[in-house]
Short mmCIF file of C-alpha atoms in Angstrom, two decimals:
data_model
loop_
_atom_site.label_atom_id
_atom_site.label_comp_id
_atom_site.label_asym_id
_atom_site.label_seq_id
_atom_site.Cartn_x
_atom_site.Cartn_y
_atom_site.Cartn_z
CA UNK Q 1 7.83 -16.44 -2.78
CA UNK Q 2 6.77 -14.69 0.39
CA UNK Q 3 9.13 -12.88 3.03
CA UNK Q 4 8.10 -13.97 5.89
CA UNK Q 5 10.75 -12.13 8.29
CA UNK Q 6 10.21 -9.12 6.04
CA UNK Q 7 6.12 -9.37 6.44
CA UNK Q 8 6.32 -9.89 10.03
CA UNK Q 9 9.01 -6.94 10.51
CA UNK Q 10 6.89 -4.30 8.96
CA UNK Q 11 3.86 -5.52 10.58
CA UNK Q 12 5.67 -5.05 14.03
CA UNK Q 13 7.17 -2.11 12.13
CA UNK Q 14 3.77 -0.28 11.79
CA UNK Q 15 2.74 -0.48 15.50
CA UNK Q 16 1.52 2.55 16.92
CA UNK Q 17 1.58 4.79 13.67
CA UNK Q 18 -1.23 5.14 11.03
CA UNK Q 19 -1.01 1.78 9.82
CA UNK Q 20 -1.52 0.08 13.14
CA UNK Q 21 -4.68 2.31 13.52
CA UNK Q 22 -6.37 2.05 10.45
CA UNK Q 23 -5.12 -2.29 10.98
CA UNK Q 24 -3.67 -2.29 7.73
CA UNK Q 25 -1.73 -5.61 7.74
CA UNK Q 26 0.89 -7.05 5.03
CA UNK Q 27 0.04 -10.31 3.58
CA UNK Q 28 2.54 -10.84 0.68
CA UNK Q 29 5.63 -9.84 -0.25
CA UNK Q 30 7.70 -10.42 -3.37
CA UNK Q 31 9.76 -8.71 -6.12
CA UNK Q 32 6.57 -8.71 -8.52
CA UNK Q 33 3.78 -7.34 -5.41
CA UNK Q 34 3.33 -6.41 -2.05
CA UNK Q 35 -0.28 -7.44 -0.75
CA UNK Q 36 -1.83 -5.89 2.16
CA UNK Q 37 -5.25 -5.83 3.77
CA UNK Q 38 -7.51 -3.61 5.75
CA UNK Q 39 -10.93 -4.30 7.79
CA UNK Q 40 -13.71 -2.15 6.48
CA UNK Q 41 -15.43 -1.16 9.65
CA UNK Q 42 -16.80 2.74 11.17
CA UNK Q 43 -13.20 3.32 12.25
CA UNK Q 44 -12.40 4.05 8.28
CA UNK Q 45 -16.24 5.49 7.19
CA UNK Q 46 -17.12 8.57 5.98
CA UNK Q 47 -20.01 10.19 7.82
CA UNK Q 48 -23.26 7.95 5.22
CA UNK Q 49 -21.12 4.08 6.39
CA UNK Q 50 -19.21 3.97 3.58
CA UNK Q 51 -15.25 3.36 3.09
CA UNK Q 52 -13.67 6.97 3.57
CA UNK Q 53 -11.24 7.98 0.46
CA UNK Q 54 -8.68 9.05 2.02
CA UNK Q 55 -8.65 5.29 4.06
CA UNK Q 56 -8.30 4.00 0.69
CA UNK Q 57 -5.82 6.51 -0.49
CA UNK Q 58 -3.69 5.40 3.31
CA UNK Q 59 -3.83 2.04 1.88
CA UNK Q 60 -2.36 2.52 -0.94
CA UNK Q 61 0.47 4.83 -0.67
CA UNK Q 62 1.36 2.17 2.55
CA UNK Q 63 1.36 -0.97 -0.07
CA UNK Q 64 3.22 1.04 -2.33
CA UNK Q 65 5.80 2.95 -0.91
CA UNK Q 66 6.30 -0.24 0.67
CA UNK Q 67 6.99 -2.27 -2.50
CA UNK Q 68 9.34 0.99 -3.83
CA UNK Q 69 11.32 0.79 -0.95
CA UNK Q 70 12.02 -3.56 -1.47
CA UNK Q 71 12.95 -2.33 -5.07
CA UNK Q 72 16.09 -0.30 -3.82
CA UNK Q 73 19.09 -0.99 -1.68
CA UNK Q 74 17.84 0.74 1.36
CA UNK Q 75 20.95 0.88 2.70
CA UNK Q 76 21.92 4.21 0.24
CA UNK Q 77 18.82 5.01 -0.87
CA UNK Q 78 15.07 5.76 0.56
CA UNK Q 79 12.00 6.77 -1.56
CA UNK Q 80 9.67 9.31 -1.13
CA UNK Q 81 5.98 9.39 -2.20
CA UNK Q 82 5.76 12.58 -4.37
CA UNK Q 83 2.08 12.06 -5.76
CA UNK Q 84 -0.47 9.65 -5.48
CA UNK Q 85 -4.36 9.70 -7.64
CA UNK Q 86 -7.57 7.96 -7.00
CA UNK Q 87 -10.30 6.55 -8.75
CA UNK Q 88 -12.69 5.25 -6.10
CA UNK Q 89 -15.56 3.00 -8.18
CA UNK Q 90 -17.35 1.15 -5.52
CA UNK Q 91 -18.37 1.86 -2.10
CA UNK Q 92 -18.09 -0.66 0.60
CA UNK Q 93 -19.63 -0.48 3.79
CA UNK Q 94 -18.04 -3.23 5.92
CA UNK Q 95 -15.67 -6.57 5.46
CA UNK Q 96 -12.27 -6.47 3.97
CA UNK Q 97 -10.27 -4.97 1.52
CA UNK Q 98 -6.64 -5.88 0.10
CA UNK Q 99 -4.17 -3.31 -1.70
CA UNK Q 100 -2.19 -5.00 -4.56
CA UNK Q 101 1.09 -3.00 -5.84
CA UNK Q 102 2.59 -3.85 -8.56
CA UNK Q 103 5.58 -1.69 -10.89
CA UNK Q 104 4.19 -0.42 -13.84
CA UNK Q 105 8.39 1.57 -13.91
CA UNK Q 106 11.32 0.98 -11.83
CA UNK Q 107 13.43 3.97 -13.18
CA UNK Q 108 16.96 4.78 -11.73
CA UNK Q 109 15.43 7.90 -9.78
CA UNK Q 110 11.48 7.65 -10.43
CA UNK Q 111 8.72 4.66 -9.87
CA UNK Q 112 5.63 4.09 -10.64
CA UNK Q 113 3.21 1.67 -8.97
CA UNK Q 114 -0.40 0.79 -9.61
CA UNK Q 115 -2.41 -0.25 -6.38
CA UNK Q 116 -5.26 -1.74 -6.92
CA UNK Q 117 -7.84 -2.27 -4.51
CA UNK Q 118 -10.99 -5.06 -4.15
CA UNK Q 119 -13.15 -6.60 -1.54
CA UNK Q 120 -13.20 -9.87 -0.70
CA UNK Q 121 -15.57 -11.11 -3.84
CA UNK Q 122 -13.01 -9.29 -5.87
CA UNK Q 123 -14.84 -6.29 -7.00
CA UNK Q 124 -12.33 -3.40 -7.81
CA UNK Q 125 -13.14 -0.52 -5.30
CA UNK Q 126 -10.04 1.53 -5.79
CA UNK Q 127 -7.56 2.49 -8.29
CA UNK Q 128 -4.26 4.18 -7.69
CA UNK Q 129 -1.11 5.24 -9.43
CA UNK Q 130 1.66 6.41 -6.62
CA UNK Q 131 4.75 8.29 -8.13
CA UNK Q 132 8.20 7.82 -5.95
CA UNK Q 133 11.42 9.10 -6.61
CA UNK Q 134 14.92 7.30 -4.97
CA UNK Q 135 16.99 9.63 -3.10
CA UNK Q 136 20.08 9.03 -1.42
CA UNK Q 137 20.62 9.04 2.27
CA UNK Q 138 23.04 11.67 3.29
CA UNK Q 139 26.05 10.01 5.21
#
């Protein structure tokens, strides 16, 4: 089931940082995925009208640094992206995308997350794997 108060935390959360600019809102969160979405519009082309890369690459480390951090008592820990890969397949020039993460390993010290992202007929335009690792927050 959905957290609402979480969702509509980070959502307020991300105002006025990259998120809020490239309008990257959550939709879903659970302990399986964390859902978001982002409008597909010349704010987030490349120079030819098509989805930028690194847009899709924002997405995805968001969604899934995200869904590390609901994994972890955040209250002595905090993760910290350490690499992230891309496999852009399809272009899109305008609509909507939405960034699935789900765990593919929930280690003691390292994750690992697969984000997958489609348009809205479902048509997988991006694939990511984002590494974390769970570090403890200095007292």
């Amino acid at each position: 089931m959905t957290n609402k108060p979480l969702i509509d935390f980070v959502n307020d959360a991300s105002k006025n940082t990259l998120m809020d600019t490239l309008n990257i809102q959550f939709i879903e969160a659970t302990a399986e995925k964390v859902v978001a979405t982002m409008p597909v519009n010349s704010s987030v082309h490349q120079p030819d009208g098509i989805l930028h890369g690194g847009a899709s690459v924002a997405l995805a480390e968001t969604v899934g640094s995200f869904a590390a951090a609901l994994s972890i008592n955040r209250e002595t820990h905090s993760v910290r992206g350490i690499e992230i890969s891309a496999n852009h397949l399809k272009s899109i020039r305008e609509g909507l995308v939405t960034a699935t993460a789900i765990a593919l390993h929930r280690g003691r010290t390292t994750q690992l997350w697969e984000i997958r992202i489609v348009d809205e007929e479902n048509n997988l335009i991006s694939l990511c794997k984002l590494s974390t690792m769970v570090i403890a927050n200095k007292s």
